[in-house]
Short mmCIF file of C-alpha atoms in Angstrom, two decimals:
data_model
loop_
_atom_site.label_atom_id
_atom_site.label_comp_id
_atom_site.label_asym_id
_atom_site.label_seq_id
_atom_site.Cartn_x
_atom_site.Cartn_y
_atom_site.Cartn_z
CA MET A 180 -15.69 -35.49 86.05
CA ILE A 181 -15.95 -34.26 82.47
CA ASN A 182 -19.48 -33.10 81.63
CA ALA A 183 -21.23 -32.02 78.43
CA ASP A 184 -20.37 -28.34 78.99
CA ASP A 185 -16.68 -29.28 79.24
CA LEU A 186 -16.94 -31.21 76.00
CA ILE A 187 -18.62 -28.29 74.23
CA SER A 188 -15.89 -25.93 75.43
CA ARG A 189 -13.10 -28.30 74.43
CA ASN A 190 -14.71 -28.86 71.04
CA ALA A 191 -15.00 -25.13 70.41
CA ALA A 192 -11.28 -24.74 71.06
CA PHE A 193 -10.56 -27.66 68.71
CA ALA A 194 -12.79 -26.28 65.94
CA ALA A 195 -11.23 -22.83 66.26
CA GLY A 196 -7.82 -24.34 65.52
CA GLY A 197 -8.98 -25.48 62.07
CA SER A 198 -6.99 -28.72 62.11
CA HIS A 199 -10.13 -30.63 61.09
CA GLU A 200 -10.38 -28.92 57.70
CA GLY A 201 -9.57 -30.76 54.46
CA LEU A 202 -9.00 -34.19 55.97
CA HIS A 203 -9.54 -37.41 54.01
CA ILE A 204 -12.24 -39.83 55.10
CA LEU A 205 -9.78 -42.67 55.86
CA GLY A 206 -6.58 -40.85 56.62
CA SER A 207 -4.03 -39.09 54.48
CA GLY A 208 -1.41 -41.81 54.59
CA ASN A 209 -1.21 -45.50 53.93
CA LEU A 210 -1.46 -46.51 57.59
CA MET A 211 -4.12 -48.27 59.68
CA VAL A 212 -3.63 -49.15 63.34
CA ILE A 213 -5.54 -51.82 65.26
CA GLY A 214 -5.32 -51.16 68.97
CA CYS A 215 -6.95 -51.46 72.37
CA VAL A 216 -9.71 -49.27 73.82
CA ASP A 217 -7.64 -48.69 76.98
CA SER A 218 -7.58 -44.94 77.65
CA ARG A 219 -3.81 -45.07 78.24
CA VAL A 220 -3.15 -46.45 74.77
CA ASP A 221 -4.60 -44.08 72.17
CA PRO A 222 -2.60 -45.12 69.08
CA SER A 223 -2.52 -41.64 67.59
CA HIS A 224 -0.99 -40.15 70.73
CA VAL A 225 1.33 -43.06 71.48
CA LEU A 226 2.69 -43.11 67.92
CA GLY A 227 2.75 -39.32 67.46
CA LEU A 228 0.23 -39.31 64.62
CA ASP A 229 -1.86 -36.28 63.70
CA LEU A 230 -5.60 -36.03 63.20
CA GLY A 231 -6.44 -37.34 59.74
CA GLU A 232 -3.13 -39.14 59.30
CA VAL A 233 -4.24 -42.67 60.21
CA THR A 234 -7.31 -44.88 60.40
CA VAL A 235 -7.63 -46.45 63.85
CA ILE A 236 -9.70 -49.50 64.79
CA ARG A 237 -10.00 -50.18 68.52
CA ASN A 238 -11.48 -53.01 70.56
CA VAL A 239 -10.83 -54.67 73.92
CA GLY A 240 -7.28 -55.99 73.70
CA GLY A 241 -6.69 -54.62 70.20
CA ARG A 242 -7.21 -58.14 68.90
CA VAL A 243 -7.66 -59.07 65.25
CA ASN A 244 -10.94 -60.93 65.62
CA PRO A 245 -13.63 -61.66 63.01
CA ALA A 246 -15.27 -58.27 63.65
CA VAL A 247 -12.00 -56.46 62.87
CA LEU A 248 -11.54 -58.45 59.66
CA ARG A 249 -15.09 -57.52 58.60
CA THR A 250 -14.38 -53.87 59.45
CA LEU A 251 -11.20 -53.90 57.35
CA LEU A 252 -13.11 -55.30 54.39
CA MET A 253 -15.82 -52.64 54.78
CA LEU A 254 -13.18 -49.92 54.96
CA ALA A 255 -11.69 -51.27 51.73
CA LYS A 256 -15.09 -50.68 50.09
CA VAL A 257 -15.23 -47.13 51.49
CA ARG A 258 -11.75 -46.57 50.10
CA GLU A 259 -12.86 -47.89 46.68
CA ALA A 260 -15.79 -45.43 46.71
CA HIS A 261 -13.30 -42.59 47.23
CA ARG A 262 -10.69 -43.88 44.77
CA GLY A 263 -8.29 -41.18 43.75
CA SER A 264 -8.90 -39.02 46.81
CA VAL A 265 -7.86 -41.53 49.48
CA PRO A 266 -4.49 -43.31 49.44
CA ALA A 267 -4.48 -47.09 49.46
CA ALA A 268 -4.07 -48.56 52.95
CA THR A 269 -0.99 -50.66 52.45
CA HIS A 270 0.31 -50.91 56.01
CA ILE A 271 -1.59 -52.28 59.00
CA VAL A 272 -0.03 -52.00 62.47
CA VAL A 273 -1.31 -54.24 65.26
CA MET A 274 -0.49 -52.66 68.62
CA HIS A 275 -1.10 -54.49 71.89
CA HIS A 276 0.10 -53.39 75.33
CA ASN A 277 1.08 -54.72 78.73
CA ASP A 278 -1.30 -54.50 81.72
CA CYS A 279 -4.28 -54.97 79.37
CA GLY A 280 -7.81 -55.41 80.69
CA ILE A 281 -8.42 -58.29 78.27
CA ARG A 282 -6.64 -60.43 80.86
CA ASP A 283 -9.51 -59.70 83.25
CA ILE A 284 -11.96 -61.07 80.71
CA ALA A 285 -10.12 -64.40 80.81
CA ALA A 286 -12.23 -65.07 83.91
CA PHE A 287 -15.23 -65.04 81.55
CA PRO A 288 -14.18 -67.57 78.91
CA GLU A 289 -17.57 -67.71 77.17
CA MET A 290 -17.51 -63.95 76.59
CA LEU A 291 -13.94 -64.03 75.32
CA ALA A 292 -14.55 -67.04 73.07
CA ASN A 293 -17.60 -65.29 71.62
CA ASP A 294 -15.46 -62.24 70.77
CA PHE A 295 -13.03 -64.45 68.85
CA ASP A 296 -15.87 -66.54 67.39
CA ILE A 297 -14.21 -69.74 68.60
CA PRO A 298 -15.09 -72.52 71.06
CA VAL A 299 -14.01 -71.94 74.67
CA GLU A 300 -11.60 -74.88 74.33
CA ALA A 301 -9.63 -72.93 71.69
CA LEU A 302 -8.95 -69.89 73.92
CA ASP A 303 -5.53 -71.15 75.00
CA GLY A 304 -4.38 -70.64 71.42
CA LYS A 305 -5.16 -66.90 71.60
CA ALA A 306 -2.39 -65.95 74.09
CA VAL A 307 -4.70 -63.60 76.00
CA MET A 308 -2.25 -63.24 78.89
CA ASP A 309 0.83 -62.51 76.72
CA PRO A 310 0.77 -59.37 74.54
CA VAL A 311 3.96 -60.31 72.67
CA ALA A 312 2.61 -63.73 71.65
CA ALA A 313 -0.81 -62.19 70.93
CA VAL A 314 0.69 -59.64 68.51
CA ARG A 315 2.47 -62.43 66.65
CA LEU A 316 -0.77 -64.41 66.43
CA ASP A 317 -2.80 -61.42 65.27
CA VAL A 318 -0.39 -60.46 62.51
CA GLY A 319 -0.73 -64.07 61.37
CA VAL A 320 -4.53 -63.72 61.44
CA LEU A 321 -4.21 -60.62 59.24
CA LYS A 322 -2.09 -62.56 56.80
CA GLU A 323 -4.62 -65.38 56.59
CA GLY A 324 -7.70 -63.19 56.65
CA LEU A 325 -6.69 -60.49 54.20
CA SER A 326 -4.07 -61.85 51.83
CA THR A 327 -6.58 -62.77 49.12
CA ARG A 328 -9.37 -60.31 49.90
CA MET A 329 -7.73 -56.91 50.44
CA PRO A 330 -4.81 -55.06 48.86
CA THR A 331 -2.94 -54.67 52.14
CA GLY A 332 0.75 -55.12 51.53
CA LEU A 333 2.52 -54.63 54.87
CA ALA A 334 1.93 -55.54 58.50
CA THR A 335 3.81 -54.65 61.68
CA GLY A 336 3.28 -55.88 65.24
CA LEU A 337 4.02 -53.62 68.20
CA VAL A 338 3.70 -53.88 71.97
CA TYR A 339 3.35 -50.68 73.99
CA ASP A 340 4.61 -50.48 77.56
CA VAL A 341 2.16 -48.41 79.63
CA LYS A 342 4.82 -47.75 82.28
CA THR A 343 7.64 -46.47 80.02
CA GLY A 344 5.55 -45.08 77.15
CA LEU A 345 7.75 -46.93 74.64
CA ILE A 346 6.84 -49.40 71.91
CA GLU A 347 8.68 -52.60 71.03
CA VAL A 348 8.63 -53.97 67.50
CA VAL A 349 7.60 -57.61 67.91
CA VAL A 350 6.81 -58.36 64.27
CA PRO A 351 9.00 -56.25 61.97
CA THR A 352 7.32 -54.70 58.97
CA ALA A 353 6.75 -57.49 56.48
CA ARG A 354 4.69 -58.20 53.39
CA VAL A 355 1.34 -59.84 54.13
CA ARG A 356 1.07 -61.84 50.93
CA GLU A 357 4.62 -63.19 50.88
CA GLU A 358 4.56 -65.32 54.03
CA LEU A 359 5.60 -62.28 56.07
CA THR A 360 9.10 -62.11 54.63
CA PRO A 361 10.90 -58.89 55.52
CA ALA A 362 9.86 -55.85 53.55
CA PRO A 363 12.40 -53.41 52.13
CA THR A 364 11.75 -50.95 54.99
CA THR A 365 10.86 -51.18 58.66
CA SER A 366 9.64 -47.60 58.95
CA LEU A 367 6.08 -47.03 60.11
CA ASP A 368 5.83 -44.68 57.14
CA ALA A 369 6.42 -47.44 54.63
CA PRO A 370 5.90 -46.48 51.00
CA GLU A 371 2.79 -47.61 49.18
CA ILE A 372 3.31 -50.78 47.21
#
């Protein structure tokens, strides 16, 4: 079991390395990742991203729900307050994974429906049991929820396999505002637009 003394020791080693110095408030690049809270699926580790390189939003299932949309809009305001020192977030990656605990919450439909802010009868449309379908749905929710309210240009949908450690591109990088037509690049390091 990790205790407070362990955390203090680990933090001292981290601080001594100096990798925390000079970082931007919302990441140095143009990338945001929405992912699951599952301890096996830390987006920064899974995608090989360094501290300060990406903004990560995590919830149960990594779903794009109303709370995530509100968070993205608040982060846009933080970014505006730091204009010039923080790059524009032009690429949002939605990353779901197999063997996700959100499937266990399906046994509690009222709780799950509340998280999505929908009636229980609408849960079937959220593909809770299928991460591939869920990623497709959530990239669509991003398109609808952000296209007129935030300057996000690109979206990508990934599914991570907890057994192999590999990701699958389910929704190739595409422009949010142009009906998700293919973008000029499929790299996760897409250029700012």
